[in-house]
Short mmCIF file of C-alpha atoms and ligand atoms in Angstrom, two decimals:
data_model
loop_
_atom_site.label_atom_id
_atom_site.label_comp_id
_atom_site.label_asym_id
_atom_site.label_seq_id
_atom_site.Cartn_x
_atom_site.Cartn_y
_atom_site.Cartn_z
CA MET Q 1 -5.24 60.97 -150.56
CA LYS Q 2 -4.74 63.91 -152.93
CA ASN Q 3 -1.30 63.53 -154.47
CA LYS Q 4 -0.75 66.07 -157.23
CA ILE Q 5 0.96 69.45 -157.28
CA LEU Q 6 -0.32 72.13 -159.60
CA LEU Q 7 2.19 74.68 -160.92
CA VAL Q 8 0.87 77.96 -162.25
CA GLU Q 9 3.57 79.61 -164.34
CA ASP Q 10 3.45 81.44 -167.66
CA ASN Q 11 7.19 81.14 -168.36
CA SER Q 12 7.83 77.68 -169.77
CA GLU Q 13 11.50 77.64 -168.76
CA LEU Q 14 10.62 78.45 -165.16
CA LEU Q 15 7.76 75.98 -165.25
CA GLN Q 16 10.17 73.19 -166.18
CA GLN Q 17 12.54 74.32 -163.41
CA HIS Q 18 9.74 74.04 -160.83
CA ILE Q 19 8.65 70.65 -162.14
CA ASP Q 20 12.23 69.37 -161.83
CA GLN Q 21 12.49 70.67 -158.27
CA VAL Q 22 9.26 69.17 -156.98
CA SER Q 23 9.80 65.88 -158.79
CA VAL Q 24 12.50 65.02 -156.22
CA LEU Q 25 9.72 64.61 -153.67
CA GLY Q 26 8.03 61.99 -155.81
CA TYR Q 27 4.68 63.73 -156.32
CA GLU Q 28 3.10 64.02 -159.69
CA SER Q 29 2.96 67.59 -160.97
CA ILE Q 30 0.81 69.37 -163.52
CA GLY Q 31 1.69 72.73 -165.09
CA VAL Q 32 -0.60 75.38 -166.49
CA SER Q 33 0.45 78.54 -168.31
CA ASN Q 34 -2.81 80.36 -168.95
CA PHE Q 35 -6.16 80.90 -167.29
CA LYS Q 36 -8.09 78.62 -169.64
CA GLU Q 37 -5.76 75.73 -168.88
CA LEU Q 38 -6.12 76.43 -165.17
CA LYS Q 39 -9.91 76.27 -165.38
CA ASN Q 40 -9.79 73.02 -167.35
CA ILE Q 41 -7.37 71.41 -164.93
CA LEU Q 42 -9.49 72.38 -161.93
CA ASP Q 43 -12.53 70.84 -163.62
CA LEU Q 44 -10.67 67.61 -164.23
CA GLU Q 45 -8.22 67.29 -161.36
CA LYS Q 46 -9.47 69.36 -158.44
CA GLU Q 47 -9.98 66.29 -156.27
CA ASN Q 48 -6.36 65.17 -156.79
CA ILE Q 49 -4.51 68.44 -156.15
CA PHE Q 50 -3.26 69.02 -152.62
CA ILE Q 51 -1.19 72.14 -153.23
CA VAL Q 52 -0.59 74.83 -155.83
CA LEU Q 53 2.64 76.70 -156.49
CA HIS Q 54 1.77 80.01 -158.05
CA ASP Q 55 4.20 82.50 -159.54
CA HIS Q 56 3.32 86.00 -158.42
CA ILE Q 57 4.34 87.81 -161.57
CA LEU Q 58 2.35 86.44 -164.43
CA ALA Q 59 2.11 88.06 -167.84
CA ASN Q 60 -1.29 87.14 -169.13
CA ASP Q 61 -4.79 86.86 -167.72
CA LEU Q 62 -3.47 84.48 -165.05
CA GLU Q 63 -2.20 87.35 -162.95
CA SER Q 64 -5.46 88.89 -161.94
CA ASN Q 65 -7.67 85.80 -161.88
CA ALA Q 66 -5.74 82.69 -160.99
CA LEU Q 67 -5.38 83.24 -157.24
CA ASP Q 68 -9.05 84.18 -156.88
CA LEU Q 69 -10.12 81.02 -158.66
CA LEU Q 70 -7.82 78.87 -156.51
CA MET Q 71 -9.11 80.47 -153.32
CA GLN Q 72 -12.71 79.88 -154.41
CA ASN Q 73 -11.80 76.22 -154.79
CA ASP Q 74 -10.14 76.07 -151.33
CA ILE Q 75 -6.86 74.71 -152.60
CA PRO Q 76 -3.75 75.45 -150.45
CA THR Q 77 -1.63 77.80 -152.53
CA ILE Q 78 1.91 79.05 -152.09
CA VAL Q 79 2.65 82.21 -154.02
CA PHE Q 80 6.30 82.82 -154.79
CA SER Q 81 8.11 85.78 -156.17
CA GLU Q 82 11.61 86.93 -156.90
CA VAL Q 83 10.74 90.46 -155.87
CA TYR Q 84 9.91 91.33 -152.31
CA ASN Q 85 7.01 93.62 -151.68
CA GLU Q 86 5.68 93.69 -148.14
CA ASN Q 87 2.25 94.99 -149.11
CA ILE Q 88 1.78 92.35 -151.78
CA ALA Q 89 3.02 89.65 -149.40
CA GLU Q 90 0.51 90.64 -146.73
CA GLU Q 91 -2.30 91.13 -149.19
CA THR Q 92 -1.66 87.75 -150.81
CA VAL Q 93 -1.76 85.88 -147.52
CA PHE Q 94 -4.69 88.01 -146.35
CA ASN Q 95 -6.56 87.00 -149.51
CA GLY Q 96 -6.19 83.36 -148.59
CA ALA Q 97 -2.85 82.08 -149.89
CA LEU Q 98 -1.08 79.66 -147.58
CA ASP Q 99 2.22 81.48 -147.90
CA TYR Q 100 4.18 84.05 -149.87
CA VAL Q 101 7.77 83.02 -150.50
CA VAL Q 102 10.35 85.48 -151.71
CA ASN Q 103 13.90 85.14 -152.82
CA ASN Q 104 15.53 87.73 -155.00
CA GLU Q 105 18.40 85.44 -155.91
CA GLY Q 106 16.11 82.87 -157.47
CA ILE Q 107 13.49 80.73 -155.81
CA ASP Q 108 14.61 79.04 -152.59
CA TYR Q 109 13.11 75.62 -152.94
CA THR Q 110 14.20 74.26 -149.55
CA TYR Q 111 11.42 76.02 -147.70
CA ILE Q 112 8.86 75.43 -150.45
CA LEU Q 113 9.62 71.71 -150.50
CA GLN Q 114 9.19 71.59 -146.71
CA MET Q 115 5.82 73.29 -147.01
CA ILE Q 116 4.76 70.91 -149.79
CA GLU Q 117 5.68 67.85 -147.69
CA ARG Q 118 3.91 69.21 -144.62
CA THR Q 119 0.78 70.17 -146.55
CA TYR Q 120 0.66 66.70 -148.09
CA LYS Q 121 1.06 64.92 -144.75
CA ASN Q 122 -1.47 67.23 -143.10
CA GLN Q 123 -4.19 65.41 -145.01
CA VAL Q 124 -4.05 62.69 -142.36
CA VAL Q 125 -3.64 65.01 -139.35
CA LYS Q 126 -6.54 66.42 -137.35
CA ALA Q 127 -6.47 69.22 -134.81
CA ILE Q 128 -8.56 70.74 -132.03
CA VAL Q 129 -8.94 74.47 -131.64
CA ALA Q 130 -9.86 75.25 -128.02
CA ASP Q 131 -10.87 78.83 -127.38
CA GLY Q 132 -13.64 80.45 -125.36
CA ASN Q 133 -14.34 82.82 -128.22
CA LYS Q 134 -16.28 81.56 -131.24
CA THR Q 135 -14.79 84.03 -133.74
CA ALA Q 136 -11.25 83.24 -132.63
CA ARG Q 137 -11.97 79.53 -133.04
CA ALA Q 138 -13.34 80.05 -136.54
CA THR Q 139 -10.27 82.08 -137.59
CA GLN Q 140 -7.89 79.33 -136.52
CA VAL Q 141 -10.03 76.57 -138.02
CA ASN Q 142 -9.82 78.46 -141.32
CA LEU Q 143 -6.06 78.88 -141.12
CA LEU Q 144 -5.64 75.17 -140.43
CA LYS Q 145 -7.97 74.30 -143.30
CA LYS Q 146 -5.76 76.31 -145.67
CA PHE Q 147 -2.92 74.08 -144.52
CA ASN Q 148 -4.97 70.94 -145.28
CA ILE Q 149 -5.72 70.23 -141.60
CA ASP Q 150 -9.30 69.43 -140.62
CA SER Q 151 -10.06 70.54 -137.10
CA PHE Q 152 -12.65 70.35 -134.34
CA GLU Q 153 -13.67 73.13 -131.98
CA ALA Q 154 -13.76 72.86 -128.18
CA LYS Q 155 -14.41 75.17 -125.24
CA ASN Q 156 -13.01 73.21 -122.26
CA THR Q 157 -11.07 70.12 -121.15
CA LEU Q 158 -14.12 67.86 -121.19
CA GLU Q 159 -14.86 68.62 -124.83
CA ILE Q 160 -11.18 68.23 -125.76
CA GLU Q 161 -10.98 64.85 -124.01
CA ARG Q 162 -14.15 63.59 -125.71
CA LEU Q 163 -12.78 64.56 -129.12
CA LEU Q 164 -9.39 62.97 -128.41
CA GLN Q 165 -11.03 59.71 -127.39
CA LYS Q 166 -13.21 59.55 -130.47
CA ASN Q 167 -10.63 60.68 -133.03
CA LYS Q 168 -7.32 58.88 -132.74
CA ASP Q 169 -5.88 60.86 -135.66
CA ILE Q 170 -5.78 64.14 -133.72
CA GLY Q 171 -2.15 65.20 -133.48
CA LEU Q 172 -2.44 68.81 -132.40
CA VAL Q 173 -4.39 70.87 -129.86
CA ILE Q 174 -4.25 74.66 -129.97
CA VAL Q 175 -5.30 76.03 -126.59
CA ASP Q 176 -6.13 79.64 -125.87
CA GLN Q 177 -5.59 80.99 -122.34
CA SER Q 178 -9.25 82.02 -122.01
CA LEU Q 179 -11.61 79.10 -122.15
CA ASP Q 180 -15.04 78.32 -120.74
CA GLY Q 181 -14.47 78.41 -116.97
CA GLU Q 182 -10.85 77.27 -117.28
CA THR Q 183 -7.49 78.69 -118.18
CA GLY Q 184 -5.39 77.32 -121.02
CA THR Q 185 -2.52 76.55 -118.66
CA ASP Q 186 -4.81 74.41 -116.46
CA VAL Q 187 -6.09 72.57 -119.51
CA ILE Q 188 -2.57 71.81 -120.72
CA LEU Q 189 -1.62 70.48 -117.29
CA LYS Q 190 -4.65 68.14 -117.30
CA LEU Q 191 -4.06 66.96 -120.87
CA ARG Q 192 -0.41 66.20 -120.19
CA LYS Q 193 -1.35 63.77 -117.40
CA ILE Q 194 -2.77 61.50 -120.12
CA HIS Q 195 -1.21 62.54 -123.41
CA SER Q 196 2.57 62.72 -123.65
CA LYS Q 197 4.48 65.34 -125.61
CA ASP Q 198 5.57 62.79 -128.18
CA ASN Q 199 2.01 61.70 -129.00
CA LEU Q 200 0.15 64.99 -128.97
CA ALA Q 201 1.45 68.46 -129.81
CA ILE Q 202 -0.03 71.36 -127.85
CA ILE Q 203 0.39 75.01 -128.78
CA GLY Q 204 -0.68 77.59 -126.19
CA VAL Q 205 -2.14 80.87 -127.39
CA THR Q 206 -1.54 83.89 -125.17
CA GLU Q 207 -3.97 86.75 -124.78
CA HIS Q 208 -3.55 90.09 -126.52
CA GLY Q 209 -0.53 92.02 -125.32
CA HIS Q 210 0.26 89.52 -122.57
CA SER Q 211 3.69 89.38 -121.01
CA SER Q 212 6.11 86.60 -121.80
CA ARG Q 213 5.34 85.17 -118.33
CA LEU Q 214 2.32 83.34 -119.74
CA ALA Q 215 4.34 81.85 -122.59
CA ILE Q 216 6.78 80.51 -119.99
CA GLU Q 217 3.88 79.02 -118.02
CA PHE Q 218 2.54 77.31 -121.15
CA LEU Q 219 5.90 75.69 -121.77
CA LYS Q 220 6.32 74.68 -118.11
CA LYS Q 221 2.90 73.02 -118.06
CA GLY Q 222 3.83 70.94 -121.12
CA ALA Q 223 3.02 72.91 -124.27
CA ASN Q 224 5.30 72.16 -127.21
CA ASP Q 225 5.15 75.79 -128.28
CA PHE Q 226 3.19 79.02 -127.86
CA ILE Q 227 1.99 81.84 -130.03
CA THR Q 228 1.26 85.38 -128.98
CA LYS Q 229 -1.83 87.25 -130.12
CA PRO Q 230 -2.19 89.10 -132.37
CA PHE Q 231 -0.33 86.85 -134.76
CA ILE Q 232 -0.09 86.83 -138.53
CA SER Q 233 -1.04 83.66 -140.32
CA GLU Q 234 2.49 82.95 -141.56
CA GLU Q 235 3.70 82.69 -137.97
CA PHE Q 236 0.75 80.51 -137.05
CA ASN Q 237 1.49 78.18 -139.99
CA LEU Q 238 5.17 77.99 -139.14
CA ARG Q 239 4.52 77.10 -135.50
CA VAL Q 240 1.99 74.46 -136.52
CA MET Q 241 4.41 73.08 -139.10
CA GLN Q 242 7.26 72.98 -136.58
CA SER Q 243 5.21 71.16 -133.93
CA LEU Q 244 3.86 68.58 -136.37
CA ASP Q 245 7.29 67.97 -137.91
CA THR Q 246 8.77 67.33 -134.45
CA LEU Q 247 5.93 64.97 -133.56
CA GLU Q 248 6.46 63.06 -136.76
CA PHE Q 249 10.22 62.90 -136.26
CA ILE Q 250 9.70 61.32 -132.84
CA HIS Q 251 7.16 58.89 -134.25
CA VAL Q 252 9.48 57.78 -137.07
CA ASN Q 253 12.35 57.27 -134.62
CA LYS Q 254 10.16 55.30 -132.24
CA GLN Q 255 8.93 53.09 -135.06
CA SER Q 256 12.47 52.52 -136.21
CA ALA Q 257 13.62 51.60 -132.68
CA MET Q 258 10.82 49.01 -132.50
CA THR Q 259 11.35 47.50 -135.95
CA ASP Q 260 13.67 44.77 -137.13
CA HIS Q 261 15.45 46.14 -140.20
CA LEU Q 262 15.70 42.91 -142.17
CA THR Q 263 12.06 41.82 -141.99
CA GLN Q 264 10.28 45.03 -140.93
CA MET Q 265 8.63 43.03 -138.14
CA TYR Q 266 8.48 44.20 -134.53
CA ASN Q 267 11.74 43.47 -132.67
CA LYS Q 268 12.30 42.14 -129.14
CA ARG Q 269 12.03 45.58 -127.55
CA ALA Q 270 8.65 46.16 -129.20
CA PHE Q 271 7.50 42.69 -128.18
CA GLU Q 272 8.33 43.37 -124.55
CA SER Q 273 6.64 46.73 -124.52
CA LEU Q 274 3.49 45.87 -126.52
CA GLY Q 275 3.29 42.36 -125.03
CA GLY Q 276 3.20 43.89 -121.56
CA GLU Q 277 0.22 46.02 -122.60
CA ILE Q 278 -1.63 43.00 -124.02
CA CYS Q 279 -1.12 41.15 -120.71
CA ILE Q 280 -2.43 44.08 -118.64
CA LEU Q 281 -5.54 44.35 -120.80
CA ALA Q 282 -6.15 40.57 -120.78
CA LYS Q 283 -5.89 40.52 -116.98
CA LYS Q 284 -8.41 43.35 -116.73
CA GLU Q 285 -10.81 41.48 -118.99
CA ASP Q 286 -10.05 38.09 -117.40
CA SER Q 287 -9.13 36.74 -120.89
CA ASN Q 288 -6.63 34.00 -121.59
CA VAL Q 289 -3.32 34.69 -123.35
CA ALA Q 290 -1.63 32.49 -125.95
CA CYS Q 291 2.11 32.80 -126.33
CA ALA Q 292 4.01 31.00 -129.07
CA MET Q 293 7.76 30.74 -129.57
CA LEU Q 294 8.71 29.68 -133.08
CA ASP Q 295 12.14 28.74 -134.41
CA ILE Q 296 13.19 27.75 -137.91
CA ASP Q 297 14.66 24.23 -137.99
CA PHE Q 298 18.28 23.68 -138.98
CA PHE Q 299 18.61 27.26 -140.11
CA LYS Q 300 22.37 27.21 -139.64
CA LYS Q 301 22.58 24.60 -142.39
CA ILE Q 302 20.96 27.04 -144.83
CA ASN Q 303 23.57 29.67 -144.08
CA ASP Q 304 26.35 27.08 -144.31
CA THR Q 305 25.08 25.61 -147.58
CA TYR Q 306 23.88 28.68 -149.47
CA GLY Q 307 25.50 31.64 -147.72
CA HIS Q 308 24.29 34.25 -145.26
CA HIS Q 309 22.53 36.38 -147.90
CA ILE Q 310 20.32 33.45 -148.89
CA GLY Q 311 19.65 32.85 -145.18
CA ASP Q 312 18.45 36.46 -145.03
CA LYS Q 313 16.16 35.91 -148.00
CA VAL Q 314 14.63 32.89 -146.25
CA LEU Q 315 14.01 35.00 -143.14
CA VAL Q 316 12.25 37.65 -145.22
CA SER Q 317 10.07 35.01 -146.92
CA VAL Q 318 9.14 33.50 -143.56
CA SER Q 319 8.32 36.98 -142.21
CA GLU Q 320 5.94 37.51 -145.14
CA ILE Q 321 4.05 34.36 -144.22
CA PHE Q 322 3.78 35.66 -140.63
CA LYS Q 323 2.37 38.96 -141.88
CA GLU Q 324 -0.13 37.30 -144.14
CA HIS Q 325 -1.24 34.60 -141.66
CA PHE Q 326 -1.75 36.55 -138.44
CA ARG Q 327 -4.23 39.35 -137.78
CA LYS Q 328 -3.24 42.97 -137.21
CA SER Q 329 -4.32 42.66 -133.57
CA ASP Q 330 -1.95 39.73 -132.92
CA LEU Q 331 1.49 40.71 -131.73
CA VAL Q 332 4.14 39.09 -133.95
CA ALA Q 333 7.84 39.78 -133.50
CA ARG Q 334 11.27 38.60 -134.59
CA VAL Q 335 12.95 38.27 -131.22
CA GLY Q 336 16.20 36.60 -132.29
CA GLY Q 337 18.05 35.47 -135.43
CA GLU Q 338 15.54 32.84 -136.63
CA GLU Q 339 13.30 33.00 -133.60
CA PHE Q 340 9.84 34.56 -133.52
CA THR Q 341 7.15 35.17 -130.92
CA VAL Q 342 3.39 35.55 -131.28
CA LEU Q 343 1.09 36.78 -128.54
CA LEU Q 344 -2.68 36.78 -128.77
CA SER Q 345 -5.47 36.95 -126.24
CA ASN Q 346 -9.05 35.81 -125.76
CA ILE Q 347 -8.87 32.67 -127.87
CA LYS Q 348 -10.39 29.15 -127.68
CA THR Q 349 -8.13 26.10 -127.29
CA GLU Q 350 -9.10 24.39 -130.58
CA LYS Q 351 -8.85 27.67 -132.48
CA VAL Q 352 -5.36 28.55 -131.29
CA VAL Q 353 -3.99 25.10 -132.08
CA GLU Q 354 -5.62 25.24 -135.52
CA ILE Q 355 -4.10 28.67 -136.23
CA PHE Q 356 -0.57 27.51 -135.44
CA GLU Q 357 -0.95 24.14 -137.12
CA GLU Q 358 -2.05 25.91 -140.31
CA PHE Q 359 0.89 28.26 -139.99
CA ARG Q 360 3.33 25.36 -139.54
CA LYS Q 361 1.93 23.76 -142.72
CA LYS Q 362 2.20 27.03 -144.67
CA ILE Q 363 5.89 27.31 -143.77
CA GLU Q 364 6.55 23.68 -144.66
CA SER Q 365 4.93 23.99 -148.09
CA LYS Q 366 6.36 27.38 -149.07
CA VAL Q 367 8.93 27.08 -151.83
CA ILE Q 368 11.44 29.92 -151.61
CA SER Q 369 13.10 30.58 -154.96
CA THR Q 370 16.68 31.80 -154.81
CA ASP Q 371 19.59 32.20 -157.26
CA ASN Q 372 20.94 28.97 -155.78
CA GLY Q 373 17.75 27.01 -156.36
CA ASP Q 374 14.51 26.37 -154.49
CA ILE Q 375 14.59 26.10 -150.69
CA THR Q 376 12.01 24.84 -148.21
CA VAL Q 377 12.18 25.14 -144.43
CA THR Q 378 10.22 23.89 -141.45
CA ILE Q 379 9.47 25.52 -138.12
CA SER Q 380 9.08 24.20 -134.55
CA ILE Q 381 6.56 25.80 -132.22
CA GLY Q 382 6.08 25.96 -128.46
CA LEU Q 383 2.55 27.15 -127.64
CA TYR Q 384 1.34 28.02 -124.17
CA LEU Q 385 -2.25 29.04 -123.36
CA SER Q 386 -3.09 30.26 -119.89
CA LYS Q 387 -4.51 32.94 -117.67
CA GLU Q 388 -1.06 33.99 -116.52
CA TYR Q 389 -0.19 37.60 -117.16
CA ILE Q 390 3.51 38.04 -116.46
CA LEU Q 391 5.04 38.26 -119.91
CA HIS Q 392 8.47 37.02 -118.90
CA ASN Q 393 6.95 33.87 -117.31
CA ILE Q 394 4.70 32.93 -120.21
CA VAL Q 395 7.50 33.44 -122.73
CA GLU Q 396 9.66 31.11 -120.63
CA LYS Q 397 6.90 28.46 -120.63
CA ALA Q 398 6.51 28.73 -124.43
CA ASP Q 399 10.30 28.53 -124.79
CA GLY Q 400 10.34 25.29 -122.75
CA LEU Q 401 7.68 23.85 -125.05
CA LEU Q 402 9.70 24.91 -128.11
CA TYR Q 403 12.66 23.03 -126.66
CA ASP Q 404 10.43 19.92 -126.36
CA ALA Q 405 9.28 20.34 -129.98
CA LYS Q 406 12.92 20.52 -131.12
CA ASN Q 407 13.90 17.46 -129.10
CA SER Q 408 11.02 15.37 -130.31
CA GLY Q 409 11.76 15.63 -134.02
CA ARG Q 410 11.16 19.33 -135.04
CA ASN Q 411 8.52 20.64 -137.51
CA LYS Q 412 5.82 20.26 -134.87
CA ILE Q 413 3.83 22.07 -132.18
CA LYS Q 414 4.11 21.31 -128.49
CA PHE Q 415 1.03 22.72 -126.83
CA LEU Q 416 0.18 23.17 -123.19
CA GLU Q 417 -2.90 24.72 -121.62
CA LYS Q 418 -3.04 25.66 -117.98
P1 GH3 U 1 17.55 24.29 -134.63
O1 GH3 U 1 16.69 23.46 -135.52
O2 GH3 U 1 17.97 23.54 -133.42
O3 GH3 U 1 16.90 25.57 -134.31
O4 GH3 U 1 18.90 24.55 -135.44
P2 GH3 U 1 19.35 25.91 -136.09
O5 GH3 U 1 20.45 25.62 -137.03
O6 GH3 U 1 18.18 26.60 -136.67
O7 GH3 U 1 19.80 26.75 -134.83
P3 GH3 U 1 21.15 27.38 -134.44
O8 GH3 U 1 20.85 28.18 -133.20
O9 GH3 U 1 22.24 26.36 -134.34
O10 GH3 U 1 21.53 28.36 -135.61
C1 GH3 U 1 20.83 29.51 -135.89
C2 GH3 U 1 21.54 30.22 -136.99
O11 GH3 U 1 20.86 31.39 -137.39
C3 GH3 U 1 22.91 30.68 -136.58
C4 GH3 U 1 23.00 32.13 -137.05
O12 GH3 U 1 24.17 32.39 -137.76
C5 GH3 U 1 21.82 32.28 -137.93
N1 GH3 U 1 21.32 33.65 -137.95
C6 GH3 U 1 20.96 34.42 -136.91
N2 GH3 U 1 20.53 35.62 -137.33
C7 GH3 U 1 20.62 35.62 -138.69
C8 GH3 U 1 20.34 36.57 -139.71
O13 GH3 U 1 19.90 37.72 -139.48
N3 GH3 U 1 20.57 36.22 -140.99
C9 GH3 U 1 21.07 34.98 -141.30
N4 GH3 U 1 21.26 34.69 -142.57
N5 GH3 U 1 21.35 34.08 -140.36
C10 GH3 U 1 21.13 34.37 -139.07
MG1 MG U 2 16.65 27.27 -135.38
#
């Protein structure tokens, strides 16, 4: 991913001020103060720059040429100025800048920093522009491109659905009211039956001079937002930014609600939700499901001997072995203090026993270094393989087997296939 910010500023004091401001976001920044330097930097670093901050008032040859050169190179550029001039603002954005930011009491970095963050993250977001009119589609595709968003074009629900199925990184659909044989409101209604508001942002675009009734209909049918034609690109950008920020906020919160803070593994809630999905899919495909309950042996003794913080360190070390040993497609979760669950489907008997036996050995041989000396732990495992698909029941069976493993000496697997 491109990760550098380019600052175009002829005043060295201001340049340093901008560098200090953007450094809080953790991106690397490069400054240029004349046109020659700009050309050299673009030759060397073009592939690494995701945004440019460009001072509007520049003293030397930068003023007339810099923006043109940046636009030729398709690099998202925010022009800022301490003096407001409506004509210049419009002309600058019209000529291809992403935004024109003004503040006559010094530069307001809050908004600029937001734009920088969004433009950076947009590198991994894709969008669909659905409009019956080719020119209108092209205009919006261009606007999104300036904002670092790659987009696809579509004319109806079928095309949108095909694109969504093929490209899981699509986060935004912009739907015009006039499409090929359909209305935008109908399309939104259909899309919302499959794609929820917290997974896919939809912005409805009203027709020229339309009443606010249509905007209301868009929102009622499930659009996250709407925009009224004719719009200026700044408004378009802001609405896109707002929708994507909200989507991301929901995603981060969801992730956090499903994650165990100490180990960053899935928690019990995530296990129940994702485990349920694995069972439904396995049933559909008539695959078997393996469920393992794992519990660290005599963990209480570690806390009692070394203290709770060392116990935590042991849990983190064990979680790292889980992450390294199991595949991304296996569901692994910390479901209790020192208790873990693994769920995998479509697996042969010998293979599943081998996987867990290897894991047991890895835990046993791992030496965990702490301030209080080296620690080793062992783990007991209950493993149940079956064609049963009710999560609660198979977890209970695996739990019973874990109990047997504990009672028959610990540091072992009790396996049952049904
Ligand atoms: P067994 O072999 O029978 O499983 O014995 P055990 O000592 O591992 O099991 P027991 O259930 O008696 O004790 C589990 C301990 O795990 C008690 C609890 O304080 C500790 N524990 C639970 N969650 C955490 C945690 O997040 N951090 C730490 N350090 N300890 C925890
Ligand atoms: Mg235990």
